[in-house]
Amino acid sequence: MSEEHKESPESISRRKFIRNTGFTVGGLAVGGILGSLLTRQDKDSNNGKKDTHAEAGNFNEALMYFTPEQFRITEAITERIFPEDDLGPGAKGLGVAYYIDHQLAGDWGFNAREYMQAPFFVGEKVQGYQGRLKRRNIFDIGLREIQNHSMAVYKKNFTDLKGEEQDAILKDFEGDKIQLTTISPSGFFQMLRSATLEGAYSDPLYGGNRNMDGWKMRKYPGSQMAYTTIIDKDFQEVKPQSLKSHMNH
Amino acid sequence: MARKLPKVDVVIIGVGWAGGIIASELTKKGLKVVGLEKGKERKTEDYFMVHDELRYALRYEMMQDLSKETITFRSNEKIRALPMRQYGSFLIGDGLGGSGVHWNGQTFRFLPYDFQIRSQTIEKYGPNKIPADMTIQDWGITYDELEPYYDTFEKMAGISGEENPLAGKRSSKYPTPALKKTKAMELFTDAAKKLKLHPYVQPAANLSESYTNPDGISRAACQYCGYCERFGCEYGAKGDPVVTVIPVALKTGNFEIRTHSNVRRILKTGDKTSGVIYIDETTGEEIEQPADIVVLTGFVFSNVKLLLLSNIGTPYDPNTGKGSVGKNYAYQVRKGNAVGFFDKKKFNNFAGAGALGMILDDYNGDNFDHTDLDFIHGGMIILGQTGQRPIQNNTVPKGTPSWGPEFKKTSLKYANSVLTVGGEGSSMAFRHHFLDLDPVYKDEYGDPLVRITYDFEDQDRNMAKFLASKCADILKEMGADQVDYMQELGPYDVASYQSTHNTGGVIMGSDPSTSAVNSYLQMWEMDNLFVVGASAFPQNAGYNPTGTVGALAYRAAEGILKYRDAGGQVV
Ligand SMILES: Cc1cc2nc3c(=O)[nH]c(=O)nc-3n(C[C@H](O)[C@H](O)[C@H](O)COP(=O)(O)OP(=O)(O)OC[C@H]3O[C@@H](n4cnc5c(N)ncnc54)[C@H](O)[C@@H]3O)c2cc1C
Ligand code: SF4
């Protein structure tokens, strides 16, 4: 693409954006975020400031929930789901297993904002998830069963298998080829798949999408203030920016 | 015992679009109004970090906390209803402004046919066109009668748009011009015109330019930021109650909002209501708020739940077809879609606005002949450009694996080269689609959850297939290299997102024996109680609902003022 980086609105910072657009800030409504930013003192000029993503990311790369073994298995599984290739990093390079670990430690892992009251009955498929287990329990059980199945079929740890062997194990889960009394193998696999995409593509603030590489691979610009100048134009690549860039104000 | 507060003129239950509009209209006329809202306060400053797909779109930051309250669902009366434990099919709004804060802003007027669907269908096709168990009804109001209220709503919100060539007459143009057209929208327009269809830019509550409304509220233009539906607008560019009607009501000095106030009962004294009981969720205290008039604007589920729990109105009985509270629950048949993959074209798919898109109504309402078709009605066809955020948009051509190297490569390849054309199918009412109280599952206070009994019918399956094939034709004409489209609708599934266009349960009409509220949304069985929202729709049209909710809210406000002056039924 030869038009790349041409006339794109680049990573305009919020303040710059507000300066550049000739908003008539008249109404009650625009008093909101814009108002507070406009009245903020122009105390630093951020343009030359070094990006601190990398360092901040490093402190985050420790475990809140997983055991080291669970972490390694998760890293191996998610890499099979979203592998490294010539387009860019896979789940491992993007930090997806850290993302999942951090999510399991919080609301998502506890199903905190979901209806978890008894009685529990097996429902029809169209009635959605009806289990009593929380996601962190499902991961504990699911990762152990992946390991068990790997030992049963190949007499090896999951993480020691060849790629195709790992895929075969995962396909057995995906297709409910194995019987478990505790969790749904395909349900667990789907949870892994969607968590992998979340970890690849959510804002780096959550520990995945390292260096915004997930976004870069698909030319997704992340969080931009405005697309008014390109919305009616042909495809344009816009340099991505994350939510952290908004903290520079 | 509940602590009793001094009486006010009006108490509003739920401060979303409906509640906000009622509040602004009544306080302007000097009535003292209290708005009880179970969720929290919201303001534009909340959205400093709003471009966060995970937090808002996948973790439902702005939606009702389901651990406190949800609904239960069953496909039919023979199976056990189970709770919707996680979000799926629809999302329930919560907090000041309700779902009006995180909606897309697609703002339609229903077709004249929609309001008289039963009589016009019979007139044109004979009584046998309507299956015996299809319980569709006329609304008790015509399009022409509702038109001035649509106009008021559109001017208040600053709706942008261009004339729809196949719709009812408008008394004035849209208050702001149509949004910009993207390349994908242009492609759709050209293809549709070649197919002799009638495309127009979607009417939007995303402002196309800065705008000052008749209430004197000024707002900035939409920036096409691509984080609109499920998100709040950091610019106030989206028409939302918090930046339009609510400040107008507050400015009068006659409106008091109490957030974290969850209403549990409407009090009944003889054939009137005397106020409500609510819980202050910050203290747990039970409080009685007496009022001369009560307005119920808590969205479909709360509206039905509070009436049934408070023994107001006659509960619907699906066996006899008698009664009205809970009757004619309907939805939106949205899966009749086609997806087109372009090998050589790329679009700015990452950019967009909640209501940016092209629409055509050639297959909506009775705009086409149904004589030889096995369904009535239809739906609009849309190519939307809302901004394809990366976690939730990884569509690959049929036959591609859903994970692994092939999936990664293909999903990246099409990230900016896939377009969807969708049918927004109407939803007819059926005798066995209804809402009542669940016998087993309870909310955080021990009150029963609302139970939905609903499934798709032949009407829906046939219509969705028809719409999907029309969508595919358009994408082929647009030059897509591969087009996949829905083959079979399948059963209604509460676990997959479709739309938050739930309707019915407290339906309007001209006959007290078949409807719950009159055409001013006043309860037939209780003169000083008005129930406002999509709960009043006797069935749902082939469009998003909120334009019509807004119009009905303005009309209800007028009805409330009439009642205040004259008493009794205002029709
Ligand atoms: C993601 C999303 C996108 C949408 N996009 C569109 C669109 O583009 N076009 C369109 O037409 N429609 C759209 N809708 C639907 C639209 O948002 C609703 O039709 C509209 O908001 C309904 O307004 P309402 O005032 O009736 O209810 P709501 O906006 O739901 O407000 C009801 C309020 O009542 C409160 N409440 C409920 N029960 C109680 C109680 N017991 N006590 C106190 N308070 C209570 C709730 O907390 C809520 O704030 C969308 C919905 C969603 C979720
Ligand atoms: S798309 Fe427009 S209206 Fe929607 S949130 Fe962004 S700026 Fe606001």
PDB file of N, CA, C and O in Angstrom, chain A residues 57-111:
ATOM      1  N   GLY A  57       4.737  -2.353  30.905  1.00  0.00           N
ATOM      2  CA  GLY A  57       4.295  -3.698  30.590  1.00  0.00           C
ATOM      3  C   GLY A  57       5.071  -4.732  31.380  1.00  0.00           C
ATOM      4  O   GLY A  57       4.507  -5.694  31.881  1.00  0.00           O
ATOM      5  N   ASN A  58       6.362  -4.539  31.546  1.00  0.00           N
ATOM      6  CA  ASN A  58       7.182  -5.524  32.227  1.00  0.00           C
ATOM      7  C   ASN A  58       6.728  -5.809  33.656  1.00  0.00           C
ATOM      8  O   ASN A  58       6.687  -6.937  34.074  1.00  0.00           O
ATOM      9  N   PHE A  59       6.381  -4.770  34.392  1.00  0.00           N
ATOM     10  CA  PHE A  59       5.931  -4.981  35.760  1.00  0.00           C
ATOM     11  C   PHE A  59       4.675  -5.833  35.811  1.00  0.00           C
ATOM     12  O   PHE A  59       4.401  -6.527  36.775  1.00  0.00           O
ATOM     13  N   ASN A  60       3.906  -5.748  34.747  1.00  0.00           N
ATOM     14  CA  ASN A  60       2.646  -6.460  34.679  1.00  0.00           C
ATOM     15  C   ASN A  60       2.815  -7.937  34.383  1.00  0.00           C
ATOM     16  O   ASN A  60       1.908  -8.712  34.554  1.00  0.00           O
ATOM     17  N   GLU A  61       3.990  -8.291  33.888  1.00  0.00           N
ATOM     18  CA  GLU A  61       4.170  -9.664  33.440  1.00  0.00           C
ATOM     19  C   GLU A  61       4.606 -10.557  34.588  1.00  0.00           C
ATOM     20  O   GLU A  61       5.739 -11.017  34.674  1.00  0.00           O
ATOM     21  N   ALA A  62       3.686 -10.759  35.487  1.00  0.00           N
ATOM     22  CA  ALA A  62       3.837 -11.677  36.605  1.00  0.00           C
ATOM     23  C   ALA A  62       2.455 -12.267  36.824  1.00  0.00           C
ATOM     24  O   ALA A  62       1.487 -11.794  36.235  1.00  0.00           O
ATOM     25  N   LEU A  63       2.351 -13.301  37.646  1.00  0.00           N
ATOM     26  CA  LEU A  63       1.077 -14.023  37.709  1.00  0.00           C
ATOM     27  C   LEU A  63       0.213 -13.619  38.901  1.00  0.00           C
ATOM     28  O   LEU A  63       0.699 -13.530  40.031  1.00  0.00           O
ATOM     29  N   MET A  64      -1.048 -13.404  38.641  1.00  0.00           N
ATOM     30  CA  MET A  64      -2.016 -13.084  39.690  1.00  0.00           C
ATOM     31  C   MET A  64      -2.832 -14.315  40.091  1.00  0.00           C
ATOM     32  O   MET A  64      -3.421 -14.358  41.151  1.00  0.00           O
ATOM     33  N   TYR A  65      -2.943 -15.270  39.189  1.00  0.00           N
ATOM     34  CA  TYR A  65      -3.812 -16.401  39.476  1.00  0.00           C
ATOM     35  C   TYR A  65      -3.198 -17.755  39.137  1.00  0.00           C
ATOM     36  O   TYR A  65      -3.177 -18.651  39.968  1.00  0.00           O
ATOM     37  N   PHE A  66      -2.691 -17.907  37.935  1.00  0.00           N
ATOM     38  CA  PHE A  66      -2.191 -19.202  37.474  1.00  0.00           C
ATOM     39  C   PHE A  66      -1.006 -19.695  38.297  1.00  0.00           C
ATOM     40  O   PHE A  66      -0.187 -18.901  38.771  1.00  0.00           O
ATOM     41  N   THR A  67      -0.861 -21.015  38.374  1.00  0.00           N
ATOM     42  CA  THR A  67       0.412 -21.605  38.763  1.00  0.00           C
ATOM     43  C   THR A  67       1.316 -21.523  37.532  1.00  0.00           C
ATOM     44  O   THR A  67       0.812 -21.386  36.409  1.00  0.00           O
ATOM     45  N   PRO A  68       2.613 -21.644  37.709  1.00  0.00           N
ATOM     46  CA  PRO A  68       3.500 -21.597  36.538  1.00  0.00           C
ATOM     47  C   PRO A  68       3.122 -22.659  35.509  1.00  0.00           C
ATOM     48  O   PRO A  68       3.171 -22.407  34.305  1.00  0.00           O
ATOM     49  N   GLU A  69       2.692 -23.825  35.945  1.00  0.00           N
ATOM     50  CA  GLU A  69       2.336 -24.869  34.996  1.00  0.00           C
ATOM     51  C   GLU A  69       1.077 -24.477  34.206  1.00  0.00           C
ATOM     52  O   GLU A  69       1.020 -24.623  32.984  1.00  0.00           O
ATOM     53  N   GLN A  70       0.088 -23.975  34.918  1.00  0.00           N
ATOM     54  CA  GLN A  70      -1.135 -23.527  34.227  1.00  0.00           C
ATOM     55  C   GLN A  70      -0.803 -22.445  33.211  1.00  0.00           C
ATOM     56  O   GLN A  70      -1.345 -22.407  32.113  1.00  0.00           O
ATOM     57  N   PHE A  71       0.091 -21.577  33.617  1.00  0.00           N
ATOM     58  CA  PHE A  71       0.487 -20.499  32.715  1.00  0.00           C
ATOM     59  C   PHE A  71       1.121 -21.064  31.445  1.00  0.00           C
ATOM     60  O   PHE A  71       0.788 -20.657  30.332  1.00  0.00           O
ATOM     61  N   ARG A  72       2.025 -22.025  31.616  1.00  0.00           N
ATOM     62  CA  ARG A  72       2.723 -22.585  30.444  1.00  0.00           C
ATOM     63  C   ARG A  72       1.748 -23.317  29.521  1.00  0.00           C
ATOM     64  O   ARG A  72       1.837 -23.212  28.295  1.00  0.00           O
ATOM     65  N   ILE A  73       0.827 -24.054  30.107  1.00  0.00           N
ATOM     66  CA  ILE A  73      -0.146 -24.767  29.257  1.00  0.00           C
ATOM     67  C   ILE A  73      -1.013 -23.749  28.500  1.00  0.00           C
ATOM     68  O   ILE A  73      -1.255 -23.879  27.298  1.00  0.00           O
ATOM     69  N   THR A  74      -1.445 -22.724  29.211  1.00  0.00           N
ATOM     70  CA  THR A  74      -2.282 -21.702  28.563  1.00  0.00           C
ATOM     71  C   THR A  74      -1.524 -21.010  27.437  1.00  0.00           C
ATOM     72  O   THR A  74      -2.066 -20.765  26.352  1.00  0.00           O
ATOM     73  N   GLU A  75      -0.272 -20.746  27.686  1.00  0.00           N
ATOM     74  CA  GLU A  75       0.539 -20.095  26.658  1.00  0.00           C
ATOM     75  C   GLU A  75       0.653 -20.993  25.420  1.00  0.00           C
ATOM     76  O   GLU A  75       0.515 -20.536  24.280  1.00  0.00           O
ATOM     77  N   ALA A  76       0.840 -22.282  25.668  1.00  0.00           N
ATOM     78  CA  ALA A  76       0.975 -23.219  24.542  1.00  0.00           C
ATOM     79  C   ALA A  76      -0.342 -23.344  23.774  1.00  0.00           C
ATOM     80  O   ALA A  76      -0.367 -23.328  22.534  1.00  0.00           O
ATOM     81  N   ILE A  77      -1.451 -23.444  24.502  1.00  0.00           N
ATOM     82  CA  ILE A  77      -2.757 -23.587  23.823  1.00  0.00           C
ATOM     83  C   ILE A  77      -3.066 -22.351  22.982  1.00  0.00           C
ATOM     84  O   ILE A  77      -3.433 -22.445  21.814  1.00  0.00           O
ATOM     85  N   THR A  78      -2.918 -21.186  23.601  1.00  0.00           N
ATOM     86  CA  THR A  78      -3.333 -19.972  22.894  1.00  0.00           C
ATOM     87  C   THR A  78      -2.445 -19.717  21.683  1.00  0.00           C
ATOM     88  O   THR A  78      -2.909 -19.187  20.674  1.00  0.00           O
ATOM     89  N   GLU A  79      -1.198 -20.153  21.758  1.00  0.00           N
ATOM     90  CA  GLU A  79      -0.309 -20.014  20.593  1.00  0.00           C
ATOM     91  C   GLU A  79      -0.784 -20.904  19.437  1.00  0.00           C
ATOM     92  O   GLU A  79      -0.656 -20.530  18.271  1.00  0.00           O
ATOM     93  N   ARG A  80      -1.369 -22.053  19.741  1.00  0.00           N
ATOM     94  CA  ARG A  80      -1.932 -22.898  18.673  1.00  0.00           C
ATOM     95  C   ARG A  80      -3.168 -22.234  18.071  1.00  0.00           C
ATOM     96  O   ARG A  80      -3.439 -22.336  16.889  1.00  0.00           O
ATOM     97  N   ILE A  81      -3.934 -21.550  18.924  1.00  0.00           N
ATOM     98  CA  ILE A  81      -5.158 -20.895  18.445  1.00  0.00           C
ATOM     99  C   ILE A  81      -4.804 -19.692  17.566  1.00  0.00           C
ATOM    100  O   ILE A  81      -5.424 -19.452  16.533  1.00  0.00           O
ATOM    101  N   PHE A  82      -3.780 -18.959  17.991  1.00  0.00           N
ATOM    102  CA  PHE A  82      -3.401 -17.727  17.290  1.00  0.00           C
ATOM    103  C   PHE A  82      -1.882 -17.721  17.162  1.00  0.00           C
ATOM    104  O   PHE A  82      -1.166 -17.119  17.971  1.00  0.00           O
ATOM    105  N   PRO A  83      -1.359 -18.443  16.151  1.00  0.00           N
ATOM    106  CA  PRO A  83       0.085 -18.680  16.087  1.00  0.00           C
ATOM    107  C   PRO A  83       0.872 -17.528  15.474  1.00  0.00           C
ATOM    108  O   PRO A  83       0.333 -16.734  14.690  1.00  0.00           O
ATOM    109  N   GLU A  84       2.136 -17.493  15.802  1.00  0.00           N
ATOM    110  CA  GLU A  84       3.044 -16.565  15.152  1.00  0.00           C
ATOM    111  C   GLU A  84       3.193 -16.968  13.683  1.00  0.00           C
ATOM    112  O   GLU A  84       3.213 -18.149  13.351  1.00  0.00           O
ATOM    113  N   ASP A  85       3.246 -15.999  12.794  1.00  0.00           N
ATOM    114  CA  ASP A  85       3.489 -16.297  11.380  1.00  0.00           C
ATOM    115  C   ASP A  85       4.213 -15.107  10.758  1.00  0.00           C
ATOM    116  O   ASP A  85       4.663 -14.204  11.490  1.00  0.00           O
ATOM    117  N   ASP A  86       4.316 -15.095   9.431  1.00  0.00           N
ATOM    118  CA  ASP A  86       5.089 -13.997   8.836  1.00  0.00           C
ATOM    119  C   ASP A  86       4.364 -12.652   8.934  1.00  0.00           C
ATOM    120  O   ASP A  86       4.933 -11.610   8.652  1.00  0.00           O
ATOM    121  N   LEU A  87       3.093 -12.670   9.358  1.00  0.00           N
ATOM    122  CA  LEU A  87       2.384 -11.400   9.552  1.00  0.00           C
ATOM    123  C   LEU A  87       2.704 -10.765  10.899  1.00  0.00           C
ATOM    124  O   LEU A  87       2.503  -9.574  11.088  1.00  0.00           O
ATOM    125  N   GLY A  88       3.177 -11.575  11.829  1.00  0.00           N
ATOM    126  CA  GLY A  88       3.495 -11.011  13.135  1.00  0.00           C
ATOM    127  C   GLY A  88       3.368 -12.029  14.253  1.00  0.00           C
ATOM    128  O   GLY A  88       3.160 -13.217  14.010  1.00  0.00           O
ATOM    129  N   PRO A  89       3.473 -11.543  15.490  1.00  0.00           N
ATOM    130  CA  PRO A  89       3.497 -12.436  16.645  1.00  0.00           C
ATOM    131  C   PRO A  89       2.194 -13.206  16.827  1.00  0.00           C
ATOM    132  O   PRO A  89       1.138 -12.799  16.346  1.00  0.00           O
ATOM    133  N   GLY A  90       2.315 -14.315  17.536  1.00  0.00           N
ATOM    134  CA  GLY A  90       1.135 -15.064  17.939  1.00  0.00           C
ATOM    135  C   GLY A  90       0.779 -14.732  19.374  1.00  0.00           C
ATOM    136  O   GLY A  90       1.296 -13.761  19.951  1.00  0.00           O
ATOM    137  N   ALA A  91      -0.088 -15.571  19.955  1.00  0.00           N
ATOM    138  CA  ALA A  91      -0.584 -15.299  21.303  1.00  0.00           C
ATOM    139  C   ALA A  91       0.562 -15.142  22.301  1.00  0.00           C
ATOM    140  O   ALA A  91       0.525 -14.284  23.174  1.00  0.00           O
ATOM    141  N   LYS A  92       1.583 -15.981  22.154  1.00  0.00           N
ATOM    142  CA  LYS A  92       2.677 -15.925  23.115  1.00  0.00           C
ATOM    143  C   LYS A  92       3.392 -14.573  23.040  1.00  0.00           C
ATOM    144  O   LYS A  92       3.588 -13.898  24.047  1.00  0.00           O
ATOM    145  N   GLY A  93       3.720 -14.169  21.838  1.00  0.00           N
ATOM    146  CA  GLY A  93       4.407 -12.900  21.665  1.00  0.00           C
ATOM    147  C   GLY A  93       3.550 -11.705  22.060  1.00  0.00           C
ATOM    148  O   GLY A  93       4.064 -10.639  22.407  1.00  0.00           O
ATOM    149  N   LEU A  94       2.246 -11.895  22.029  1.00  0.00           N
ATOM    150  CA  LEU A  94       1.346 -10.788  22.381  1.00  0.00           C
ATOM    151  C   LEU A  94       1.044 -10.731  23.877  1.00  0.00           C
ATOM    152  O   LEU A  94       0.403  -9.794  24.351  1.00  0.00           O
ATOM    153  N   GLY A  95       1.480 -11.752  24.610  1.00  0.00           N
ATOM    154  CA  GLY A  95       1.224 -11.745  26.058  1.00  0.00           C
ATOM    155  C   GLY A  95      -0.166 -12.227  26.441  1.00  0.00           C
ATOM    156  O   GLY A  95      -0.677 -11.884  27.516  1.00  0.00           O
ATOM    157  N   VAL A  96      -0.771 -13.031  25.578  1.00  0.00           N
ATOM    158  CA  VAL A  96      -2.168 -13.444  25.818  1.00  0.00           C
ATOM    159  C   VAL A  96      -2.334 -14.217  27.134  1.00  0.00           C
ATOM    160  O   VAL A  96      -3.318 -14.033  27.854  1.00  0.00           O
ATOM    161  N   ALA A  97      -1.370 -15.074  27.470  1.00  0.00           N
ATOM    162  CA  ALA A  97      -1.521 -15.865  28.703  1.00  0.00           C
ATOM    163  C   ALA A  97      -1.497 -14.963  29.938  1.00  0.00           C
ATOM    164  O   ALA A  97      -2.177 -15.229  30.932  1.00  0.00           O
ATOM    165  N   TYR A  98      -0.704 -13.890  29.883  1.00  0.00           N
ATOM    166  CA  TYR A  98      -0.744 -12.918  30.986  1.00  0.00           C
ATOM    167  C   TYR A  98      -2.118 -12.258  31.060  1.00  0.00           C
ATOM    168  O   TYR A  98      -2.685 -12.056  32.130  1.00  0.00           O
ATOM    169  N   TYR A  99      -2.627 -11.904  29.882  1.00  0.00           N
ATOM    170  CA  TYR A  99      -3.959 -11.302  29.851  1.00  0.00           C
ATOM    171  C   TYR A  99      -4.981 -12.221  30.531  1.00  0.00           C
ATOM    172  O   TYR A  99      -5.744 -11.788  31.394  1.00  0.00           O
ATOM    173  N   ILE A 100      -4.960 -13.503  30.162  1.00  0.00           N
ATOM    174  CA  ILE A 100      -5.956 -14.430  30.715  1.00  0.00           C
ATOM    175  C   ILE A 100      -5.764 -14.579  32.222  1.00  0.00           C
ATOM    176  O   ILE A 100      -6.721 -14.550  33.002  1.00  0.00           O
ATOM    177  N   ASP A 101      -4.518 -14.702  32.636  1.00  0.00           N
ATOM    178  CA  ASP A 101      -4.216 -14.793  34.070  1.00  0.00           C
ATOM    179  C   ASP A 101      -4.817 -13.605  34.828  1.00  0.00           C
ATOM    180  O   ASP A 101      -5.493 -13.763  35.837  1.00  0.00           O
ATOM    181  N   HIS A 102      -4.596 -12.416  34.299  1.00  0.00           N
ATOM    182  CA  HIS A 102      -5.065 -11.215  34.995  1.00  0.00           C
ATOM    183  C   HIS A 102      -6.595 -11.154  35.001  1.00  0.00           C
ATOM    184  O   HIS A 102      -7.201 -10.725  35.973  1.00  0.00           O
ATOM    185  N   GLN A 103      -7.196 -11.602  33.931  1.00  0.00           N
ATOM    186  CA  GLN A 103      -8.657 -11.594  33.877  1.00  0.00           C
ATOM    187  C   GLN A 103      -9.252 -12.583  34.890  1.00  0.00           C
ATOM    188  O   GLN A 103     -10.244 -12.291  35.544  1.00  0.00           O
ATOM    189  N   LEU A 104      -8.627 -13.758  35.000  1.00  0.00           N
ATOM    190  CA  LEU A 104      -9.148 -14.756  35.937  1.00  0.00           C
ATOM    191  C   LEU A 104      -9.076 -14.274  37.381  1.00  0.00           C
ATOM    192  O   LEU A 104      -9.844 -14.708  38.234  1.00  0.00           O
ATOM    193  N   ALA A 105      -8.153 -13.348  37.643  1.00  0.00           N
ATOM    194  CA  ALA A 105      -8.004 -12.836  39.008  1.00  0.00           C
ATOM    195  C   ALA A 105      -9.102 -11.835  39.373  1.00  0.00           C
ATOM    196  O   ALA A 105      -9.292 -11.516  40.534  1.00  0.00           O
ATOM    197  N   GLY A 106      -9.842 -11.373  38.381  1.00  0.00           N
ATOM    198  CA  GLY A 106     -10.819 -10.320  38.664  1.00  0.00           C
ATOM    199  C   GLY A 106     -12.254 -10.733  38.404  1.00  0.00           C
ATOM    200  O   GLY A 106     -12.591 -11.921  38.414  1.00  0.00           O
ATOM    201  N   ASP A 107     -13.110  -9.735  38.156  1.00  0.00           N
ATOM    202  CA  ASP A 107     -14.553  -9.945  37.977  1.00  0.00           C
ATOM    203  C   ASP A 107     -14.901 -11.085  37.029  1.00  0.00           C
ATOM    204  O   ASP A 107     -15.797 -11.875  37.288  1.00  0.00           O
ATOM    205  N   TRP A 108     -14.192 -11.132  35.905  1.00  0.00           N
ATOM    206  CA  TRP A 108     -14.496 -12.134  34.886  1.00  0.00           C
ATOM    207  C   TRP A 108     -14.282 -13.534  35.446  1.00  0.00           C
ATOM    208  O   TRP A 108     -15.099 -14.422  35.269  1.00  0.00           O
ATOM    209  N   GLY A 109     -13.177 -13.724  36.156  1.00  0.00           N
ATOM    210  CA  GLY A 109     -12.863 -15.030  36.736  1.00  0.00           C
ATOM    211  C   GLY A 109     -13.874 -15.470  37.773  1.00  0.00           C
ATOM    212  O   GLY A 109     -14.138 -16.652  37.947  1.00  0.00           O
ATOM    213  N   PHE A 110     -14.457 -14.489  38.461  1.00  0.00           N
ATOM    214  CA  PHE A 110     -15.451 -14.780  39.500  1.00  0.00           C
ATOM    215  C   PHE A 110     -16.884 -14.740  38.985  1.00  0.00           C
ATOM    216  O   PHE A 110     -17.813 -14.863  39.766  1.00  0.00           O
ATOM    217  N   ASN A 111     -17.090 -14.489  37.704  1.00  0.00           N
ATOM    218  CA  ASN A 111     -18.436 -14.299  37.145  1.00  0.00           C
ATOM    219  C   ASN A 111     -19.211 -13.299  38.015  1.00  0.00           C
ATOM    220  O   ASN A 111     -20.376 -13.496  38.354  1.00  0.00           O
TER     221      ASN A 111
END
